[in-house]
Amino acid sequence: MVSATAGAWAGDEAAARIPAIKLYNTPDHRAAFVRGTVPALHKIQSQQFWLSNSVEAWEQNTHPAPRRQYVIPLQGELEFRVSDGSTFRLAPGVVLLAEDTEGEGHSWKMISNDKTWVRVYVPMVSENDEFEPQK
């Protein structure tokens, strides 16, 4: 699982970046993911955002992202699965860049005990998502 560390608050170089996971489409329109970071304390252009604490029926099945968007979890932990069966966990402290807008998409299941997922959706308005993959 990717998580934020206390070192990020200690003024070191890690403080300039926040852990992130990017869902994307491969050339054959399959969903895949890569771990990386997005900038902290950096203004990212947006026009709107919304909060959610409910899950719609379509979200409970394999689906592509409805739009390119940042998903910022506030509560709850999920396990995501992509086309090749690989999985990752998403929890507060990690930003999801949902950019797998074509093909079958991804699926997820709630793994936290309270079964509550609270998150912020921020649609991307720029082609530059500010994501840097891990080296």
PDB file of N, CA and C in Angstrom, residues 25 29-31 62-64 82-84 100 102-106:
ATOM      1  N   ASN A  25      -5.113   4.169 -19.851  1.00  0.00           N
ATOM      2  CA  ASN A  25      -5.396   3.179 -20.884  1.00  0.00           C
ATOM      3  C   ASN A  25      -4.113   2.812 -21.628  1.00  0.00           C
ATOM      4  N   HIS A  29      -6.436  -0.221 -25.173  1.00  0.00           N
ATOM      5  CA  HIS A  29      -7.597   0.221 -24.380  1.00  0.00           C
ATOM      6  C   HIS A  29      -7.865  -0.633 -23.146  1.00  0.00           C
ATOM      7  N   ARG A  30      -6.809  -1.197 -22.575  1.00  0.00           N
ATOM      8  CA  ARG A  30      -6.944  -1.915 -21.318  1.00  0.00           C
ATOM      9  C   ARG A  30      -6.526  -0.959 -20.197  1.00  0.00           C
ATOM     10  N   ALA A  31      -7.066  -1.176 -19.011  1.00  0.00           N
ATOM     11  CA  ALA A  31      -6.726  -0.331 -17.863  1.00  0.00           C
ATOM     12  C   ALA A  31      -5.443  -0.840 -17.211  1.00  0.00           C
ATOM     13  N   THR A  62     -17.095  -3.425 -13.089  1.00  0.00           N
ATOM     14  CA  THR A  62     -15.956  -2.940 -13.867  1.00  0.00           C
ATOM     15  C   THR A  62     -16.435  -1.809 -14.768  1.00  0.00           C
ATOM     16  N   HIS A  63     -15.687  -0.704 -14.757  1.00  0.00           N
ATOM     17  CA  HIS A  63     -16.111   0.482 -15.508  1.00  0.00           C
ATOM     18  C   HIS A  63     -14.912   1.375 -15.825  1.00  0.00           C
ATOM     19  N   PRO A  64     -14.972   2.102 -16.933  1.00  0.00           N
ATOM     20  CA  PRO A  64     -13.939   3.114 -17.178  1.00  0.00           C
ATOM     21  C   PRO A  64     -14.261   4.368 -16.367  1.00  0.00           C
ATOM     22  N   VAL A  82      -7.093  -3.799 -12.168  1.00  0.00           N
ATOM     23  CA  VAL A  82      -7.049  -3.369 -13.562  1.00  0.00           C
ATOM     24  C   VAL A  82      -7.088  -4.589 -14.483  1.00  0.00           C
ATOM     25  N   SER A  83      -7.045  -4.352 -15.778  1.00  0.00           N
ATOM     26  CA  SER A  83      -7.287  -5.383 -16.787  1.00  0.00           C
ATOM     27  C   SER A  83      -6.433  -6.637 -16.652  1.00  0.00           C
ATOM     28  N   ASP A  84      -5.158  -6.500 -16.289  1.00  0.00           N
ATOM     29  CA  ASP A  84      -4.295  -7.682 -16.190  1.00  0.00           C
ATOM     30  C   ASP A  84      -4.387  -8.386 -14.850  1.00  0.00           C
ATOM     31  N   ASP A 100      -8.423   6.307 -17.140  1.00  0.00           N
ATOM     32  CA  ASP A 100      -8.738   5.135 -17.978  1.00  0.00           C
ATOM     33  C   ASP A 100     -10.169   5.279 -18.506  1.00  0.00           C
ATOM     34  N   GLU A 102     -11.431   4.782 -21.525  1.00  0.00           N
ATOM     35  CA  GLU A 102     -11.841   3.938 -22.656  1.00  0.00           C
ATOM     36  C   GLU A 102     -11.720   2.469 -22.255  1.00  0.00           C
ATOM     37  N   GLY A 103     -12.369   1.595 -23.013  1.00  0.00           N
ATOM     38  CA  GLY A 103     -12.264   0.164 -22.759  1.00  0.00           C
ATOM     39  C   GLY A 103     -13.060  -0.268 -21.551  1.00  0.00           C
ATOM     40  N   GLU A 104     -12.712  -1.435 -21.015  1.00  0.00           N
ATOM     41  CA  GLU A 104     -13.484  -2.004 -19.901  1.00  0.00           C
ATOM     42  C   GLU A 104     -13.281  -1.267 -18.587  1.00  0.00           C
ATOM     43  N   GLY A 105     -12.117  -0.662 -18.403  1.00  0.00           N
ATOM     44  CA  GLY A 105     -11.872   0.099 -17.188  1.00  0.00           C
ATOM     45  C   GLY A 105     -11.350  -0.744 -16.040  1.00  0.00           C
ATOM     46  N   HIS A 106     -11.672  -0.324 -14.846  1.00  0.00           N
ATOM     47  CA  HIS A 106     -11.165  -0.901 -13.604  1.00  0.00           C
ATOM     48  C   HIS A 106     -12.329  -1.315 -12.710  1.00  0.00           C
TER      49      HIS A 106
END
